[in-house]
Short mmCIF file of C-alpha atoms in Angstrom, two decimals:
data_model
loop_
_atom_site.label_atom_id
_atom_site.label_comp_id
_atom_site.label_asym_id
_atom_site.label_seq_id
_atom_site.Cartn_x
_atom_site.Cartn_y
_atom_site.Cartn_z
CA UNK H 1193 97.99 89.93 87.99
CA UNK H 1194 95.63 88.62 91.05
CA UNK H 1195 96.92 87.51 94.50
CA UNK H 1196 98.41 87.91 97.55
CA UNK H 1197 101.58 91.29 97.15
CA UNK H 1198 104.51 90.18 98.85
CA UNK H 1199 106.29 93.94 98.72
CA UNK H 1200 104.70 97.06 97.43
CA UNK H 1201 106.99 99.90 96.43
CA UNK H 1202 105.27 103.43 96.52
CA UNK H 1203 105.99 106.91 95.05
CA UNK H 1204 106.30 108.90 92.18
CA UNK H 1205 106.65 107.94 88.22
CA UNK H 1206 107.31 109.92 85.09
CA UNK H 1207 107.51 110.48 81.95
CA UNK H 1208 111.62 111.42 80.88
CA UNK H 1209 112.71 112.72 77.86
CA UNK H 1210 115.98 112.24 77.55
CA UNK H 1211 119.13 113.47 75.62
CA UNK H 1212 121.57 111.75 75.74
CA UNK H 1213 125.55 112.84 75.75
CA UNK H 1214 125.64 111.99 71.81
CA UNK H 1215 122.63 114.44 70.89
CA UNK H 1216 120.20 110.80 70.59
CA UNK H 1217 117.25 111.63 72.14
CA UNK H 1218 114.59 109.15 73.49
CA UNK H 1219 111.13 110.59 74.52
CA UNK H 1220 108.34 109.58 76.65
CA UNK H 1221 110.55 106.65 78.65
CA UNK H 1222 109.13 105.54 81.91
CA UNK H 1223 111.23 106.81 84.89
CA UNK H 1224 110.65 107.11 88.46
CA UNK H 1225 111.49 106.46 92.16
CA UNK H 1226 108.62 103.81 91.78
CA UNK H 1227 109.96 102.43 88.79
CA UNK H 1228 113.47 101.35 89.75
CA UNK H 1229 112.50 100.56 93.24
CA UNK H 1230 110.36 98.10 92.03
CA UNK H 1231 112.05 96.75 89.08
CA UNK H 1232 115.34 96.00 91.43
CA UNK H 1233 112.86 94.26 94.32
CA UNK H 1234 111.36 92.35 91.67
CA UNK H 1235 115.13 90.76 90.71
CA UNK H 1236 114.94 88.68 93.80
CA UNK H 1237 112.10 87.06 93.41
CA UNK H 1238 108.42 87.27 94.86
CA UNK H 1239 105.28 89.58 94.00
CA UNK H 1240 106.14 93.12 93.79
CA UNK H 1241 103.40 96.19 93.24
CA UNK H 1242 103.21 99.66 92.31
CA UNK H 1243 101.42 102.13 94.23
CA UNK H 1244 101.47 105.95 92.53
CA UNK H 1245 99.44 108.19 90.70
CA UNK H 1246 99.74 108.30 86.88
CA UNK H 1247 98.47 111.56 85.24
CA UNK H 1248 95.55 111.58 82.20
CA UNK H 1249 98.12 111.35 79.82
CA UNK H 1250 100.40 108.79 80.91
CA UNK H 1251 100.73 106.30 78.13
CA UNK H 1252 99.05 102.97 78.66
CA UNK H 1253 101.43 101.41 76.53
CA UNK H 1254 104.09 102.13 79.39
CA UNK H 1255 101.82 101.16 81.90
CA UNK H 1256 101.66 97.64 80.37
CA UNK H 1257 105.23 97.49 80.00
CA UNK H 1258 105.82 97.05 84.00
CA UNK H 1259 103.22 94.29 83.86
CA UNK H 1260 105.20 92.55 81.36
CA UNK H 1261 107.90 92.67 83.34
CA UNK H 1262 105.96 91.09 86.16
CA UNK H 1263 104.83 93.91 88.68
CA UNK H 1264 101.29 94.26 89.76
CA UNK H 1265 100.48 97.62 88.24
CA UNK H 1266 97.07 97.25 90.19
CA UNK H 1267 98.04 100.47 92.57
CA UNK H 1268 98.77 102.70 89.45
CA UNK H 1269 96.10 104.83 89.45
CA UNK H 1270 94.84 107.26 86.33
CA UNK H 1271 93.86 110.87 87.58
CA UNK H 1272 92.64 114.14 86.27
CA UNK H 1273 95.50 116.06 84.52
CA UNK H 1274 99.19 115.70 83.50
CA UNK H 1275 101.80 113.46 84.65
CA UNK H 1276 104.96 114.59 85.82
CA UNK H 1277 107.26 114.97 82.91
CA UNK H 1278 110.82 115.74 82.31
CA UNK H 1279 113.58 116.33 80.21
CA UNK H 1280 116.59 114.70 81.49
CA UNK H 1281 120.00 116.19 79.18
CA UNK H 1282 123.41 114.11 80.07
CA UNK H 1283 127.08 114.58 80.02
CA UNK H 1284 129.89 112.99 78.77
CA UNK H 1285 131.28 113.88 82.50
CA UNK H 1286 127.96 112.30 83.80
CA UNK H 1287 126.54 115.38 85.12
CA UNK H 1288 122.85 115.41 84.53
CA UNK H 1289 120.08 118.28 84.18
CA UNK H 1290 116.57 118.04 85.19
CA UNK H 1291 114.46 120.06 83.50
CA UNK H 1292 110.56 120.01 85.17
CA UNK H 1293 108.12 120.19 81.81
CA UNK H 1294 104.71 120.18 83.79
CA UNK H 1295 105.18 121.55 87.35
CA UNK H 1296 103.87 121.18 90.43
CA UNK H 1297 102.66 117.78 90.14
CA UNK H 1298 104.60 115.95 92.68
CA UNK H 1299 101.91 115.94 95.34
CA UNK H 1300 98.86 115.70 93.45
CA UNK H 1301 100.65 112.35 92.11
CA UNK H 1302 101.84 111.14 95.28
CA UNK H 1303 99.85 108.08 96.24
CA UNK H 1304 97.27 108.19 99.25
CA UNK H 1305 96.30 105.46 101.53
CA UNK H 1306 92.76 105.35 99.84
CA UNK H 1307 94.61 104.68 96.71
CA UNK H 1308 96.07 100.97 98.19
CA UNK H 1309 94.02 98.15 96.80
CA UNK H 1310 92.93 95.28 99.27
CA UNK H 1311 95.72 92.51 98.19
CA UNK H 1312 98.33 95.50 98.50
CA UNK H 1313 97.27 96.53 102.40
CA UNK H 1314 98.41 92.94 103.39
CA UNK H 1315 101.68 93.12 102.12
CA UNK H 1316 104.43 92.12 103.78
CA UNK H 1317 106.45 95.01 103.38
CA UNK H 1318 106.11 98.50 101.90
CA UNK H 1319 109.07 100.82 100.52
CA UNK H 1320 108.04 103.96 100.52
CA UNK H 1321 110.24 106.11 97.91
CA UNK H 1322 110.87 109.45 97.46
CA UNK H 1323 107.79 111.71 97.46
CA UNK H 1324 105.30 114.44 99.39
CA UNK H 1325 105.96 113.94 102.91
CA UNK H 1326 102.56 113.70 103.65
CA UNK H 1327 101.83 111.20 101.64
CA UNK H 1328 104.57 109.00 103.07
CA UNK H 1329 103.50 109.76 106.67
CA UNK H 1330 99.65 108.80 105.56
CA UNK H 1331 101.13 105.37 104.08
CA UNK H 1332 103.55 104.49 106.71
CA UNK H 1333 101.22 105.16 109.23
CA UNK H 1334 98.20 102.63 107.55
CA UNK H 1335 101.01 99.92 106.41
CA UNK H 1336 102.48 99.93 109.99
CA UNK H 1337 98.87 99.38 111.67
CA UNK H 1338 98.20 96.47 109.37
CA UNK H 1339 101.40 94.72 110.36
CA UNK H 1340 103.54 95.66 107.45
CA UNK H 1341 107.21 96.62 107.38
CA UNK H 1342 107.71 100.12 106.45
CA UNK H 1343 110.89 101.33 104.90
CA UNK H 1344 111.04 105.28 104.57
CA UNK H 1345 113.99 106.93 102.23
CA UNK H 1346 112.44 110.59 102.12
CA UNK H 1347 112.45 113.25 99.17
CA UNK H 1348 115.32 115.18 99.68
CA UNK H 1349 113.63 119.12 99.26
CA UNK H 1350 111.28 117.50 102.61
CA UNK H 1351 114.31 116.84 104.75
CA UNK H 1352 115.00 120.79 104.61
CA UNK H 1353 111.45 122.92 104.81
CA UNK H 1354 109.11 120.03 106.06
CA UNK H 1355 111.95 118.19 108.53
CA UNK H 1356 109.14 118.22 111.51
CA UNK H 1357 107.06 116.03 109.09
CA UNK H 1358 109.99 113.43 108.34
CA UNK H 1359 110.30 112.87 111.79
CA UNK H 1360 107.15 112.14 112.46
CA UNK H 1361 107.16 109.65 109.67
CA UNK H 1362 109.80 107.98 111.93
CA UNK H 1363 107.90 107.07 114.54
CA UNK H 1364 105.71 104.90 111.74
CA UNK H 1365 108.87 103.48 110.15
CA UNK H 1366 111.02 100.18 111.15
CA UNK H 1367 113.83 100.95 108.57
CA UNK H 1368 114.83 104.25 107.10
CA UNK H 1369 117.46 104.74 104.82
CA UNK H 1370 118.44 108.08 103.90
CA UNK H 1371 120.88 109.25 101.55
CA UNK H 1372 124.07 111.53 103.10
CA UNK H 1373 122.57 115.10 101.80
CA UNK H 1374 119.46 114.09 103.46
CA UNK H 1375 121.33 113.39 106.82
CA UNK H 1376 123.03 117.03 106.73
CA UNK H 1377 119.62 118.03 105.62
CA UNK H 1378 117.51 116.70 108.39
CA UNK H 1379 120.66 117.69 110.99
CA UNK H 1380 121.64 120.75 110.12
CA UNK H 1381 125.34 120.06 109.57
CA UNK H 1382 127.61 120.41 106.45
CA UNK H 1383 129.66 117.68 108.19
CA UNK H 1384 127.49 115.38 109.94
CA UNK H 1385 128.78 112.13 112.17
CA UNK H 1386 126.83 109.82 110.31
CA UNK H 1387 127.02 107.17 113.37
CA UNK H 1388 125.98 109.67 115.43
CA UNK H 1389 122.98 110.89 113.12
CA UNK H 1390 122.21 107.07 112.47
CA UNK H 1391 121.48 106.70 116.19
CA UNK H 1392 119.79 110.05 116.30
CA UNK H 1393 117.43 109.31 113.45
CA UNK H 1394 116.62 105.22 115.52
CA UNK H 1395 115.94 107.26 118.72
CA UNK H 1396 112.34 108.48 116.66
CA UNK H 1397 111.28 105.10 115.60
CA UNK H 1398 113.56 103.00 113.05
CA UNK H 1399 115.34 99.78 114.74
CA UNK H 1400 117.27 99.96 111.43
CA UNK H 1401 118.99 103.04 109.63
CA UNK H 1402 120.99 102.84 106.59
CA UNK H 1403 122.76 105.91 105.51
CA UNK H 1404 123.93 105.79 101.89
CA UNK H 1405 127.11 107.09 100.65
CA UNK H 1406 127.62 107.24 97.13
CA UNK H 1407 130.15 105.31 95.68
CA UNK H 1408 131.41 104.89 99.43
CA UNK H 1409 128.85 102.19 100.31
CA UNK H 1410 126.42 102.61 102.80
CA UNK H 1411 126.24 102.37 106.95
CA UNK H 1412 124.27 100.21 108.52
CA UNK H 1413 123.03 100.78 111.84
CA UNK H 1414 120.92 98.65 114.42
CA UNK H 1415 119.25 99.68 117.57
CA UNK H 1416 119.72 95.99 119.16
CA UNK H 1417 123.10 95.72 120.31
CA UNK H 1418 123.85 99.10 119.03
CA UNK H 1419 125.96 97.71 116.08
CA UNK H 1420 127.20 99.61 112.62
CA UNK H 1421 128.46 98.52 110.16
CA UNK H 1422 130.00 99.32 106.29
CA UNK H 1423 129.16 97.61 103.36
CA UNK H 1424 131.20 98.87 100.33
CA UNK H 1425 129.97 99.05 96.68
CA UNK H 1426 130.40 96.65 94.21
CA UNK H 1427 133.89 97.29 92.66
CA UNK H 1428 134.57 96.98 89.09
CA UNK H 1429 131.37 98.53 87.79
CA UNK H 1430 130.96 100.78 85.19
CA UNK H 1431 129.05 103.87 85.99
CA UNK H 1432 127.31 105.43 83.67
CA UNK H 1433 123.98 106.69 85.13
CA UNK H 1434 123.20 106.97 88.82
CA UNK H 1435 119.47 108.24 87.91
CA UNK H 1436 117.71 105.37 90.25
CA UNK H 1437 120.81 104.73 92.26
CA UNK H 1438 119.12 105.10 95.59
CA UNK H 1439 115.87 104.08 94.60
CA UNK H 1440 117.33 100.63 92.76
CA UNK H 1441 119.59 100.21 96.56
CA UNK H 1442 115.91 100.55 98.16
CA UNK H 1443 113.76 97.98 96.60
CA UNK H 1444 116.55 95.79 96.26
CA UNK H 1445 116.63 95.90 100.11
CA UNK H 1446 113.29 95.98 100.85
CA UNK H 1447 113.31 92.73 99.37
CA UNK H 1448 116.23 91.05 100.66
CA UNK H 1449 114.33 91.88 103.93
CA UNK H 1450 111.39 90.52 103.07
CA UNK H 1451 112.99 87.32 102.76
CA UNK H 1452 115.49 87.04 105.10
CA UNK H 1453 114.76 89.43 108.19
CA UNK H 1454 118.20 90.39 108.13
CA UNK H 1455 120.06 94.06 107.62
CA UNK H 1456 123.26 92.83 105.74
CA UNK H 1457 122.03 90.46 103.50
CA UNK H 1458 119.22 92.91 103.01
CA UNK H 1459 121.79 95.47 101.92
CA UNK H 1460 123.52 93.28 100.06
CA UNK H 1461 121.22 92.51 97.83
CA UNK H 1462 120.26 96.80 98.03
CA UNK H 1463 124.26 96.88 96.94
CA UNK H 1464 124.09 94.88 94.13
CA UNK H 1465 120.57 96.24 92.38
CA UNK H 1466 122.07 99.88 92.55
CA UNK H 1467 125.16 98.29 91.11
CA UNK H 1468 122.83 97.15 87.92
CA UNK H 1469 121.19 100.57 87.73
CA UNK H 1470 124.05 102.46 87.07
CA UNK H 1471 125.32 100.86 84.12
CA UNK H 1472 123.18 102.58 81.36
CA UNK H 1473 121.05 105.16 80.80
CA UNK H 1474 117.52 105.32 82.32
CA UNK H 1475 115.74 101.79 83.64
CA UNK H 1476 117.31 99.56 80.74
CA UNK H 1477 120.01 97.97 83.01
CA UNK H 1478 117.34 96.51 85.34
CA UNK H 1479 114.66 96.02 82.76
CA UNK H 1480 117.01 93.54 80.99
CA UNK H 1481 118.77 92.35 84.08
CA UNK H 1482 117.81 88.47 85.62
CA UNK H 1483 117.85 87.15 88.81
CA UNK H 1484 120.37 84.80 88.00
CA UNK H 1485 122.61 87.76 86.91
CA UNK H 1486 121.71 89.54 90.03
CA UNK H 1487 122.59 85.94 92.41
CA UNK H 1488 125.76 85.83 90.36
CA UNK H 1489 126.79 89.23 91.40
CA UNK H 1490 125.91 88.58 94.92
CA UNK H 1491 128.18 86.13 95.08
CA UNK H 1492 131.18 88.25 93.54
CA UNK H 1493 129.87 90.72 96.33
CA UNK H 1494 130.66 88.59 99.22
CA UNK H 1495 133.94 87.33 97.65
CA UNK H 1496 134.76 90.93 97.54
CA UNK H 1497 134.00 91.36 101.06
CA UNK H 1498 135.73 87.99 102.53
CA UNK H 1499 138.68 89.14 100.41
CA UNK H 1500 139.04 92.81 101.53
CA UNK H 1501 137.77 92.27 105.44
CA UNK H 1502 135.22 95.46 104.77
#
């Protein structure tokens, strides 16, 4: 795919085997921050890329199933030794275990701004998912200087020993949305005010923070006029996976964004691509999932919220 990149989505991708509750098994499925971030911007429309590292032995045949699905897989780039692989074993109570096959990997895979081919570096807007913390403050600070919008959700492990880092990251960022154990990880407190931290976290840098909160929605905070808000999730859904969860509620609002400059309807449209993630196992939800299916549960969205007042 040639052209001009409307949204790249960078970070990490893998390779997941994964056992399911049943004893099935499926091996060598693509999984990944990077994956479901871009998969749910790509729902609403415009060009989406990837931007990560992909080890030696990451199979092409996965590679060219994203471009099927219509990302630019230009920013994938092949390197030197193994990808990051994992077995994933679930639940019938939905708890999941992660089991790392190949450590250490994360960093060596995490994208650098040397990495980011021309057409990507005039993007519009850049979600950077999960990964090293140095490779996200390299990015944000590039993608901010040529006129992107950067959207920082840090990896969870940074927000404890490399916290110094994330806030520096800040200061490059115009929206950061971290998840609820990163906010008591990057403040310290088992029992954070998560207005409080929200404004804390703007003072650095962001003129938007949204805080998720699990099956409680997410808070939405803006530095003009000092607003927040609550959006809540999508009700009547059936969860059975929250692998991608946060990553899906990312690049579905890094692209509602993108188009419309605005904070709710950006994380409405974040609300409704996590709501598609969760339904099955892995990336199939959003790999079969169409943007008419996604408008028509946008719309269900806001009836919810006109009917409830949240």
């Amino acid at each position: 795919m040639a052209g001009q990149i409307d949204i790249v989505v960078a970070g990490n991708i893998t390779i997941d085997d994964m056992v399911l509750p049943d004893g099935r098994t499926q091996m060598a499925v693509t999984g990944g921050d990077v994956l479901y971030a871009a998969l749910a911007a790509r729902l609403w429309g415009g060009s989406v890329g990837m931007l990560s590292r992909i080890g030696s032995d990451f199979p092409e045949e996965n590679l060219q199933r994203c471009a099927a699905q219509g990302l630019d897989i230009t920013g994938m780039v092949r390197c030197v030794g193994p990808s990051i692989r994992n077995w994933i074993v679930y639940e019938y109570d939905g708890r999941r275990t992660f089991i790392d096959r190949v450590e250490g990997r994360m960093a060596a895979l995490s994208p650098g701004w040397d990495d980011v081919p021309d057409q990507y570096r005039r993007a519009g807007a850049v979600f950077l998912a999960a990964m090293c913390i140095e490779s996200q403050l390299e990015l944000a600070q590039n993608f901010k200087a040529a006129g992107a919008t950067v959207l920082l959700d840090p990896y969870e492990q940074d927000a404890s020993d490399k916290r110094e880092l994330v806030y520096r990251a800040l200061a490059h960022t115009d929206i950061f949305l971290p998840s609820e154990e990163e906010v008591r990880r990057l403040t310290g407190q088992n029992a954070p005010d998560f207005e409080a931290a929200a404004r804390h976290f703007a003072d650095y840098g962001p003129h938007t923070v949204v805080i998720k909160l699990g099956d409680r929605g997410a808070l939405i905070y803006q530095k003009r006029g000092d607003r927040t808000t609550y959006l809540p999730c999508v009700e009547r859904v059936q969860v059975v996976d929250v692998t991608g969860a946060g990553d899906s509620f990312g690049g579905g609002f890094t692209a509602g964004w993108q188009q419309t400059g605005s904070a709710a309807e950006a994380a409405l449209r974040g609300t409704v691509s996590s709501s598609i993630a969760i339904e099955a196992f892995g990336s199939v939800p959003l790999l079969q999932a169409t943007g008419e299916q996604a408008a028509q549960r946008l719309a269900a969205l806001r009836r919810q919220i006109q009917k409830t007042g949240a």
